CSV table of C-alpha atoms in Angstrom, one decimal:
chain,number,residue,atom,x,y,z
A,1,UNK,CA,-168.6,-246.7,-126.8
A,2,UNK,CA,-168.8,-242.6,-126.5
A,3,UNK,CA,-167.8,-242.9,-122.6
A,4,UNK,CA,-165.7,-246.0,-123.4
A,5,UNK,CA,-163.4,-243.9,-125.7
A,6,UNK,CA,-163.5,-240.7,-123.2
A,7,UNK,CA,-162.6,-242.5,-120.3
A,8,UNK,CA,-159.4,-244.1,-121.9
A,9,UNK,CA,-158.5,-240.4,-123.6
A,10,UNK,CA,-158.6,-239.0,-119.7
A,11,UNK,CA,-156.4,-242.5,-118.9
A,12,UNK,CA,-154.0,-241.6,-121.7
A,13,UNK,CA,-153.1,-238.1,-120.1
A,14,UNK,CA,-153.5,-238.5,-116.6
A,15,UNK,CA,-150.4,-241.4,-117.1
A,16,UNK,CA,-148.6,-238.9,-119.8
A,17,UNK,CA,-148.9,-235.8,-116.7
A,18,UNK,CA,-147.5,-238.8,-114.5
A,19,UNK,CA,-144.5,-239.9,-116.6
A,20,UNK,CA,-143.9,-236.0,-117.2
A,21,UNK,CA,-143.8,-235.3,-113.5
A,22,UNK,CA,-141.4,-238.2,-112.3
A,23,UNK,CA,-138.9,-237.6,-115.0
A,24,UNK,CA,-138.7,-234.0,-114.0
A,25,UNK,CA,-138.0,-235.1,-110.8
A,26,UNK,CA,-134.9,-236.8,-112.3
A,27,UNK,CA,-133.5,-233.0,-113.0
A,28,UNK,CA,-133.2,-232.7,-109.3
A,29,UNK,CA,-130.9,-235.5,-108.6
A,30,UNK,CA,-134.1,-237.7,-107.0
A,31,UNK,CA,-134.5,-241.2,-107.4
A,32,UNK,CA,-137.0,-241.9,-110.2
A,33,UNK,CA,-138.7,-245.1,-108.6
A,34,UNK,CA,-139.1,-242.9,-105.2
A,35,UNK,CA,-140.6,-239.6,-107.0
A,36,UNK,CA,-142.4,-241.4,-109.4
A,37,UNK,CA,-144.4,-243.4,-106.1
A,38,UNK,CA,-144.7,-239.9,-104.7
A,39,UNK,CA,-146.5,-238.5,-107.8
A,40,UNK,CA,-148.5,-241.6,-108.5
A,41,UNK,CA,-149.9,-241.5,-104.5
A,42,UNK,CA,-150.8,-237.5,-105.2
A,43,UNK,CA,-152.8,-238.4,-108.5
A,44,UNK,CA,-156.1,-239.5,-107.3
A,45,UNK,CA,-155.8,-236.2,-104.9
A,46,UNK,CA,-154.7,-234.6,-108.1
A,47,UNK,CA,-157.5,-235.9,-110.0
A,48,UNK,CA,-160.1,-235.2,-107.7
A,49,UNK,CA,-159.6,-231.6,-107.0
A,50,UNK,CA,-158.8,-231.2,-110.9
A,51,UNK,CA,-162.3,-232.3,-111.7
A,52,UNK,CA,-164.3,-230.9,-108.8
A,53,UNK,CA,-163.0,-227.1,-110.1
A,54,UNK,CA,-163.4,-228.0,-114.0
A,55,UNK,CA,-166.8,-229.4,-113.4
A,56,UNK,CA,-168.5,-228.4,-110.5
A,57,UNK,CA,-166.7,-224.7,-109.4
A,58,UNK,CA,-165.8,-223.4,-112.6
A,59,UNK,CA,-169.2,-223.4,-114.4
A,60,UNK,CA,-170.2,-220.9,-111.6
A,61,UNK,CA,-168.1,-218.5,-113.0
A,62,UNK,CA,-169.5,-218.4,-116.6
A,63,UNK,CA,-172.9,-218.6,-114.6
A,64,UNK,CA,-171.8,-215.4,-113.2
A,65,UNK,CA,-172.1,-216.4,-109.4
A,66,UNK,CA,-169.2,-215.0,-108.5
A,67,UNK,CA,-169.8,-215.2,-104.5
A,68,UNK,CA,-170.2,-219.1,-104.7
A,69,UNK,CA,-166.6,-219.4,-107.0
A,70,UNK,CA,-164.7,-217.7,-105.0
A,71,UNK,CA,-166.1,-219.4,-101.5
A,72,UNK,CA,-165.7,-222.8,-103.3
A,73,UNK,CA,-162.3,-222.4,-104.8
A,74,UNK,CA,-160.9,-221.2,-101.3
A,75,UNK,CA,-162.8,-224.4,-99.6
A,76,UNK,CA,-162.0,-226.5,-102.6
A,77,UNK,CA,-158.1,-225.2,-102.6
A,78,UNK,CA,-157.6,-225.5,-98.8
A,79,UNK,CA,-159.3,-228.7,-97.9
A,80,UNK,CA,-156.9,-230.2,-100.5
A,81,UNK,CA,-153.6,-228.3,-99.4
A,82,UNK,CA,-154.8,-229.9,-95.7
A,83,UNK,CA,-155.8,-233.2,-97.0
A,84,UNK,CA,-152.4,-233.3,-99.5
A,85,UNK,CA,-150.3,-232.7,-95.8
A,86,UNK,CA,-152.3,-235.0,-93.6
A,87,UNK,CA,-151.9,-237.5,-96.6
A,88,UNK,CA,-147.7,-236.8,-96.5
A,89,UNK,CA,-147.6,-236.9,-93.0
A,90,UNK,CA,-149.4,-240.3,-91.9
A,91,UNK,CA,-148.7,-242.0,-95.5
A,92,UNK,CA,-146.1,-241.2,-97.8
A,93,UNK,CA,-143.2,-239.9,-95.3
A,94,UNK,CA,-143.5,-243.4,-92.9
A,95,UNK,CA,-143.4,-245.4,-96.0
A,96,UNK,CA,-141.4,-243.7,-98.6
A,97,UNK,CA,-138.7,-241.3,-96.0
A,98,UNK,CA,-138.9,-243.2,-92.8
A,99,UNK,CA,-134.8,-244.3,-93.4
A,100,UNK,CA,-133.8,-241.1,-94.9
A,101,UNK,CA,-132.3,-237.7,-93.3
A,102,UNK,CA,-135.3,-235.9,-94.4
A,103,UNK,CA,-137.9,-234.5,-91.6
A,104,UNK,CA,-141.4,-233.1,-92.1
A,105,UNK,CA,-143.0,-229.8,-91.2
A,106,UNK,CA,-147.3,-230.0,-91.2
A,107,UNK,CA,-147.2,-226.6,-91.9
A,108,UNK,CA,-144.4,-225.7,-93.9
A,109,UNK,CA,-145.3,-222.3,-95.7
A,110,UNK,CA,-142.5,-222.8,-98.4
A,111,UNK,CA,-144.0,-226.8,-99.2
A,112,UNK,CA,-147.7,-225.7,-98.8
A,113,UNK,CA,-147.4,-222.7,-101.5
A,114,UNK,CA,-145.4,-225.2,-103.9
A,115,UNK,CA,-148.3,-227.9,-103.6
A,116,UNK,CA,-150.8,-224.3,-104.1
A,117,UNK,CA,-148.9,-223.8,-107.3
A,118,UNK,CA,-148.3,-227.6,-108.4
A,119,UNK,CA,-152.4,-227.8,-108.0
A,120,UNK,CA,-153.6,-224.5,-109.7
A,121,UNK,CA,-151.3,-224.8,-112.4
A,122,UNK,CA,-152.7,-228.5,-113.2
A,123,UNK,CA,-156.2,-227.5,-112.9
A,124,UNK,CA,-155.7,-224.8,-114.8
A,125,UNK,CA,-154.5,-226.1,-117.4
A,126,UNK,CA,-156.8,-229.1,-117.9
A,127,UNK,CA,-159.5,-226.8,-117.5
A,128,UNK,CA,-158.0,-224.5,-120.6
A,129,UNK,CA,-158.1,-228.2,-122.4
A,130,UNK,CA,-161.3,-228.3,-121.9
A,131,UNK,CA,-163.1,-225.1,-122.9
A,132,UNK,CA,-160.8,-225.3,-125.7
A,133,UNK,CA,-162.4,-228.6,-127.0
A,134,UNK,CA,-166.1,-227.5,-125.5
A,135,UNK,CA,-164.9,-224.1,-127.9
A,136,UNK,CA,-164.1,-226.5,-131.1
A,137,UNK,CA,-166.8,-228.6,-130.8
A,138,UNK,CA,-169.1,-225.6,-130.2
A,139,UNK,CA,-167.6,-223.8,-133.6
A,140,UNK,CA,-168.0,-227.2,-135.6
A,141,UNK,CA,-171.8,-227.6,-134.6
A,142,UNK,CA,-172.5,-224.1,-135.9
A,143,UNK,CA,-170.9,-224.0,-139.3
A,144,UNK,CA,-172.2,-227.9,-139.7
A,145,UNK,CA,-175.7,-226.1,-138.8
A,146,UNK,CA,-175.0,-223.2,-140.7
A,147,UNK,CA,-174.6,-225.7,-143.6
A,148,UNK,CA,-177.9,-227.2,-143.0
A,149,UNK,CA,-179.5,-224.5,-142.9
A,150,UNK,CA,-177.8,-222.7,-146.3
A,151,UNK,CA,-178.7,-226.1,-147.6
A,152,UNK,CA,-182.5,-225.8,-146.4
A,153,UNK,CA,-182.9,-222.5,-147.8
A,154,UNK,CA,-181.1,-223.4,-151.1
A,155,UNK,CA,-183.4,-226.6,-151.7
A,156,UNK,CA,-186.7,-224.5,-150.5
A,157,UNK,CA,-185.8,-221.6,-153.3
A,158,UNK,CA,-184.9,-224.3,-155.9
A,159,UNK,CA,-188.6,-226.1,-155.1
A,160,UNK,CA,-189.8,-223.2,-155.9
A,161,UNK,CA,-188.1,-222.4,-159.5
A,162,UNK,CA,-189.6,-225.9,-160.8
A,163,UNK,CA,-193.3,-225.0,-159.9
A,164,UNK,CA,-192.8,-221.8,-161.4
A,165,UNK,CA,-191.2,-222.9,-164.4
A,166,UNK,CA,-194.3,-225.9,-164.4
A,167,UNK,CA,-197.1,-223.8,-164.1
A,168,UNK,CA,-195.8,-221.5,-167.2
A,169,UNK,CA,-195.1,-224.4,-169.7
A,170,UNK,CA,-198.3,-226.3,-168.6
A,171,UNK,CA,-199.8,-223.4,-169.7
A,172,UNK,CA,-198.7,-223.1,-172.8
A,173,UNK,CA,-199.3,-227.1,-173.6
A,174,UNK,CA,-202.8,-226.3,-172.4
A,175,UNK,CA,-203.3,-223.7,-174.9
A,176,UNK,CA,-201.9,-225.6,-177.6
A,177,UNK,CA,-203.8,-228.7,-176.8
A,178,UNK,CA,-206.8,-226.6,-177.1
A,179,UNK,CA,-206.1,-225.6,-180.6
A,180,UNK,CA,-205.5,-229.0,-181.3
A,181,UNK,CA,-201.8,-227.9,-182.3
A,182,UNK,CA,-199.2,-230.5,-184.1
A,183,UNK,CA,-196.5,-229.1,-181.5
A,184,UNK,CA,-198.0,-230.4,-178.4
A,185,UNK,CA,-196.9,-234.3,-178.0
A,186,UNK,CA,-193.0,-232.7,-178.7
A,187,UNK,CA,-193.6,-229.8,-176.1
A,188,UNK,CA,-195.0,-232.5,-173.4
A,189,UNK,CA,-191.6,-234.8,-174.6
A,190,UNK,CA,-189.3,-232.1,-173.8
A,191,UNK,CA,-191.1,-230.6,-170.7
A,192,UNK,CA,-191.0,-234.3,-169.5
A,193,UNK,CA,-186.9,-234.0,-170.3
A,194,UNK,CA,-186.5,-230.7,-168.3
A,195,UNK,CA,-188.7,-232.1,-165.2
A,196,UNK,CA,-186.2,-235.2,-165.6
A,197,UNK,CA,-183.1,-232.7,-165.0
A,198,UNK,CA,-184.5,-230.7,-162.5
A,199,UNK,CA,-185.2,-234.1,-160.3
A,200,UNK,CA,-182.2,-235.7,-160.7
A,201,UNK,CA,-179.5,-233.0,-161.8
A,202,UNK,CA,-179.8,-230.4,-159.4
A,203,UNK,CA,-179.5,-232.3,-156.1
A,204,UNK,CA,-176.2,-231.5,-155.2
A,205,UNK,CA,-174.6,-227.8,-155.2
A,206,UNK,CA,-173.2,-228.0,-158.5
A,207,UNK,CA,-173.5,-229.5,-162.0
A,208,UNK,CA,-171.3,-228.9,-165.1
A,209,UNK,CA,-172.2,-226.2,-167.5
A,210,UNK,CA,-172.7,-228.3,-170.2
A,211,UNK,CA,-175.9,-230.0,-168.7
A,212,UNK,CA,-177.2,-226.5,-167.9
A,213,UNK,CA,-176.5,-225.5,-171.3
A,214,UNK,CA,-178.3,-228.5,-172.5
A,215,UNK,CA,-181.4,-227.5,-170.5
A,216,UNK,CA,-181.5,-224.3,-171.8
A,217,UNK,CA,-181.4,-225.2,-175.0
A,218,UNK,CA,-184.1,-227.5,-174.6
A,219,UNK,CA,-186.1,-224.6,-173.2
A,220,UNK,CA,-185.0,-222.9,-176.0
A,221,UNK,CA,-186.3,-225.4,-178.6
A,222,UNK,CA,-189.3,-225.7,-176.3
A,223,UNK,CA,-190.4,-222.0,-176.4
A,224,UNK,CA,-189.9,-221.5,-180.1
A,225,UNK,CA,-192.4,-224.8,-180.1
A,226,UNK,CA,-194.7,-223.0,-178.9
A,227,UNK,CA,-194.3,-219.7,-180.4
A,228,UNK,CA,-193.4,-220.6,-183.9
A,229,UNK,CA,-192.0,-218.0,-186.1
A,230,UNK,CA,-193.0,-214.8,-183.7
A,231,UNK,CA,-190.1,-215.7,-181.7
A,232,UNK,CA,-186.0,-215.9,-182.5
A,233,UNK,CA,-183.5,-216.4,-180.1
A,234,UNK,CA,-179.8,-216.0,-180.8
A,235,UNK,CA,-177.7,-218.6,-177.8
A,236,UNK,CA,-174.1,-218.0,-178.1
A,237,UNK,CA,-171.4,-219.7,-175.7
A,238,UNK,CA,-167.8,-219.4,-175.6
A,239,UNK,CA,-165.0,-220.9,-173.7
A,240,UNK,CA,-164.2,-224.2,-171.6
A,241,UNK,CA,-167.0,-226.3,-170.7
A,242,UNK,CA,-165.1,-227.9,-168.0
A,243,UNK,CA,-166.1,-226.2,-165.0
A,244,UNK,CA,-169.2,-226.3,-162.4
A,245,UNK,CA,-172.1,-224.0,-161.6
A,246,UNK,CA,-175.0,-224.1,-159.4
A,247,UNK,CA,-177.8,-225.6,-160.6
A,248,UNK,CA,-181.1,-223.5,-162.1
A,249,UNK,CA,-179.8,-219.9,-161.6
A,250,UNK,CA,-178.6,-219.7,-165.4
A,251,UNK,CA,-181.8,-221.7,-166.6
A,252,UNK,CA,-184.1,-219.2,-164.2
A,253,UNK,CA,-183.1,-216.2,-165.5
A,254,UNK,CA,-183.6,-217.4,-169.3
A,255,UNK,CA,-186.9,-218.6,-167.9
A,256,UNK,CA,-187.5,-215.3,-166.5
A,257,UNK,CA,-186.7,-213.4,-169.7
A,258,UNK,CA,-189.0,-215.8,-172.2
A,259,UNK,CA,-191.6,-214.9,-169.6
A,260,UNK,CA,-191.1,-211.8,-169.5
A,261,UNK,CA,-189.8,-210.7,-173.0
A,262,UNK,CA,-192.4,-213.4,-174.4
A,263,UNK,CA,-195.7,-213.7,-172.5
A,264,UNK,CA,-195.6,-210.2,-171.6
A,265,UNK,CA,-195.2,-209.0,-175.3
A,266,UNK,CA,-197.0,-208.7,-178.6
A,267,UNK,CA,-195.6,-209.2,-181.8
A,268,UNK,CA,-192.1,-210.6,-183.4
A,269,UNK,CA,-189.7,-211.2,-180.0
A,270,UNK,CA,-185.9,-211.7,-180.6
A,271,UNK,CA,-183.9,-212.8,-177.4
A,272,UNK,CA,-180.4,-212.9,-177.4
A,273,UNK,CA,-178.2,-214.9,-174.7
A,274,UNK,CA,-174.6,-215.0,-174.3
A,275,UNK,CA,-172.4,-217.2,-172.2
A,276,UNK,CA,-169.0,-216.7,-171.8
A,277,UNK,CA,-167.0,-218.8,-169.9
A,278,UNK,CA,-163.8,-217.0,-168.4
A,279,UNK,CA,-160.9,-219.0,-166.4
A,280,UNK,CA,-162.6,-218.2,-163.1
A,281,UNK,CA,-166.0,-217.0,-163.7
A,282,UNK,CA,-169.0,-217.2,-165.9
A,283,UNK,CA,-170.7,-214.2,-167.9
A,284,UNK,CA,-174.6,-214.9,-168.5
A,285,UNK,CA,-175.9,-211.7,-170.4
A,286,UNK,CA,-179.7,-211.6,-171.3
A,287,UNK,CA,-181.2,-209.2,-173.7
A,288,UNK,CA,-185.2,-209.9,-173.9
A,289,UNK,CA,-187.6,-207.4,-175.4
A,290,UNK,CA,-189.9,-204.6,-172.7
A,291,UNK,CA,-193.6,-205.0,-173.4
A,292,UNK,CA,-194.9,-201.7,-173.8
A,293,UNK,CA,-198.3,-202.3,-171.7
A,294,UNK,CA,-195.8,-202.9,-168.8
A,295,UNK,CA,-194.8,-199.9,-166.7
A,296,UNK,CA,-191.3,-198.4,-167.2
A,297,UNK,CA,-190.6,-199.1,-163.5
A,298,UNK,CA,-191.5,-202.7,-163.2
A,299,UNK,CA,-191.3,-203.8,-166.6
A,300,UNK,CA,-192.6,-207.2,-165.4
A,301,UNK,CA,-189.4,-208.2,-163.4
A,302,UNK,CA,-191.2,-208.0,-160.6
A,303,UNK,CA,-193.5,-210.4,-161.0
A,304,UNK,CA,-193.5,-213.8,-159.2
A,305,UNK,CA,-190.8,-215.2,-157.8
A,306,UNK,CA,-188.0,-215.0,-160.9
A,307,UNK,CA,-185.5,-212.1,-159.9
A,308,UNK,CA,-185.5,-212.1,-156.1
A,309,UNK,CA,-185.2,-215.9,-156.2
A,310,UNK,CA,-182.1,-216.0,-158.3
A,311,UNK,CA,-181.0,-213.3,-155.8
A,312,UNK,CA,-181.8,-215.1,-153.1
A,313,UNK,CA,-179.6,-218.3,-153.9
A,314,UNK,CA,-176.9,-216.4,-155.3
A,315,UNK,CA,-176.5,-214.9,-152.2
A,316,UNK,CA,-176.7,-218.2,-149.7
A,317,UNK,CA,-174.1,-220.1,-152.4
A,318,UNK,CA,-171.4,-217.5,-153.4
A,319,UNK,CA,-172.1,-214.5,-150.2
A,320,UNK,CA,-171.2,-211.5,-152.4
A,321,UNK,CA,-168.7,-212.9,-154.6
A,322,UNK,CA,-171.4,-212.1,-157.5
A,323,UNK,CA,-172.5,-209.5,-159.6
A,324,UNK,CA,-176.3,-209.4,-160.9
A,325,UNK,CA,-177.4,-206.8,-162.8
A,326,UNK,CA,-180.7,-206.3,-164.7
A,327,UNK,CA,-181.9,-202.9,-165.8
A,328,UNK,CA,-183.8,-201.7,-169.2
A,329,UNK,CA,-181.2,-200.4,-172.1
A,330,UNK,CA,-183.8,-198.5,-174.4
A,331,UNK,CA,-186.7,-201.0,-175.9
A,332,UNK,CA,-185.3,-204.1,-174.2
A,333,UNK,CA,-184.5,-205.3,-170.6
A,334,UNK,CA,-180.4,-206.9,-170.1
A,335,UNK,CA,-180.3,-209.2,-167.5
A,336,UNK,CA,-176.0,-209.2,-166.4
A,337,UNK,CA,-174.4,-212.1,-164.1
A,338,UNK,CA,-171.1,-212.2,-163.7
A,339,UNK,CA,-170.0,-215.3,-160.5
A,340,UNK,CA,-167.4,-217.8,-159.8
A,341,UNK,CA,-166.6,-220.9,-161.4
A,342,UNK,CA,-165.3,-224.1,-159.9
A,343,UNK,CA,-162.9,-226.6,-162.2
A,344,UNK,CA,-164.2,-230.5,-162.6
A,345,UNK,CA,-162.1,-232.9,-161.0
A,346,UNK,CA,-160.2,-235.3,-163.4
């Protein structure tokens, strides 16, 4: 069907760059029917010498054999220019001039550099046709492989948020299981909701910010669960819910700062988190407590996978059009990320 399709495309124009030719003819006071015979006997000389240079001499000039395309354009060039005469002469004149005043010259310099120019200019140009297809189908293949690749490397960081979020809450369900605690059939209830987003919300790039706000706040309610009254978090969002964000990179860095503003620390913990939702872009700013058995120059961030995976996918999805900024600010650690939004469709 491919070759099918190709064959009647090369058809298509090779009876267009006929038509073309014998109307032109018709701006020199010729007779159509006669020219347009004369052009239609050149073609398959035409066509042959057209695809012998695009296909055969021309790759040996992007090979960089330079000897071997200039010797076979001359060969190529001249044994047509001969053939193209000896084809006039014995052919087309008997037949097609035989009654008429005209004459014919073999060698005629002023005929044999118009068939030169008539043939190089054709080639030519069928050969710029053709590099500039090879060209666009070339640039298509790599931004369709560039896509598959952004979307490899997107789905491998995103595999591995949900074990790291996994192993943490299945370790806390352990714990409480162990204490025989009241809160562990509802944490295993909601950790079985959040595994339910994360396997069928976040395959494609984006998902409204409601259901990410949802998860978080079932994160939320899953934490405090498990940590009871030690732990308060403040969750404030403003502005139009209407818009789309990639999936998990909100949820992560919450995740990361219960870890680390949680797990890490001893005593009451307060987190705050605020969400505002601009026209254009999103605002997610974190402020989670600093352990004080961490060292001032990790402070835990760089544990695991958290930070640099957010980075990571930030990076493949909106390629600096993001600002992610997490630094300590006195006795607690703000996590600042400021990215584009994209409005729902209707």
């Amino acid at each position: 069907m491919k070759n099918q399709g190709r064959f009647w495309n090369h058809a298509l124009f090779w009876s267009i760059y006929w038509l073309v030719l014998s109307l032109y003819g018709g701006l020199y006071d010729m007779d159509f029917a006669t020219n347009a015979c004369h052009i239609l006997l050149d073609l398959p000389l035409t066509i042959g010498l057209t695809y012998l240079f695009v296909y055969r001499i021309l790759p040996l000039y992007f090979q960089k054999h330079w000897l071997r395309f200039g010797l076979a354009s001359v060969f190529a060039m001249g044994a047509a220019l001969l053939a193209k005469r000896c084809f006039i002469q014995y052919v087309e004149f008997p037949w097609l001039y035989a009654e008429s005043s005209y004459t014919f010259t073999f060698f005629n310099w002023y005929k044999l550099a118009g068939h030169f120019v008539e043939l190089s200019a054709t080639a030519g140009f069928v050969a710029g046709l053709k590099h500039y297809r090879d060209w666009q189908r070339t640039k298509d293949k790599v931004v369709a492989l560039n896509a598959e690749k952004r979307e490899a490397e997107l789905s491998f960081l995103r595999a591995q948020v949900h074990p790291h979020f996994l192993f943490n809450t299945l370790n806390s369900i352990y714990y409480e299981v162990l204490r025989k605690s009241q809160h562990a059939p509802d944490l295993i209830i909601r950790l079985s909701d959040i595994l339910r987003f994360t396997l069928y919300e976040c395959k494609g790039e984006s998902i409204p910010i409601a259901k990410e706000i949802a998860l978080i706040q079932n994160y939320i309610a899953l934490e405090q669960c498990r940590y009871g009254d030690r732990l308060t978090v403040a969750l404030r969002v403003a502005g139009n819910r209407d818009c789309l964000i990639p999936p998990m990179v909100c949820f992560s860095l919450v995740e990361n700062a219960f870890k680390h503003g949680t797990a890490d620390h001893t005593g009451p913990c307060h987190i705050e988190i605020k969400i505002d939702i601009g026209a254009a872009r999103l605002r997610l700013e974190i402020r989670n407590p600093i352990a004080v058995a961490l060292q001032p120059d990790t402070l835990g961030a760089s544990k695991g996978i958290g930070l640099h995976n957010i980075t990571q996918q930030l990076e493949l999805i909106f390629e600096g059009r993001y600002s992610l900024q997490c630094a300590p600010s006195g006795d607690q650690f703000v996590s600042t990320l400021d990215m584009p939004l994209h409005t729902m469709r209707p």
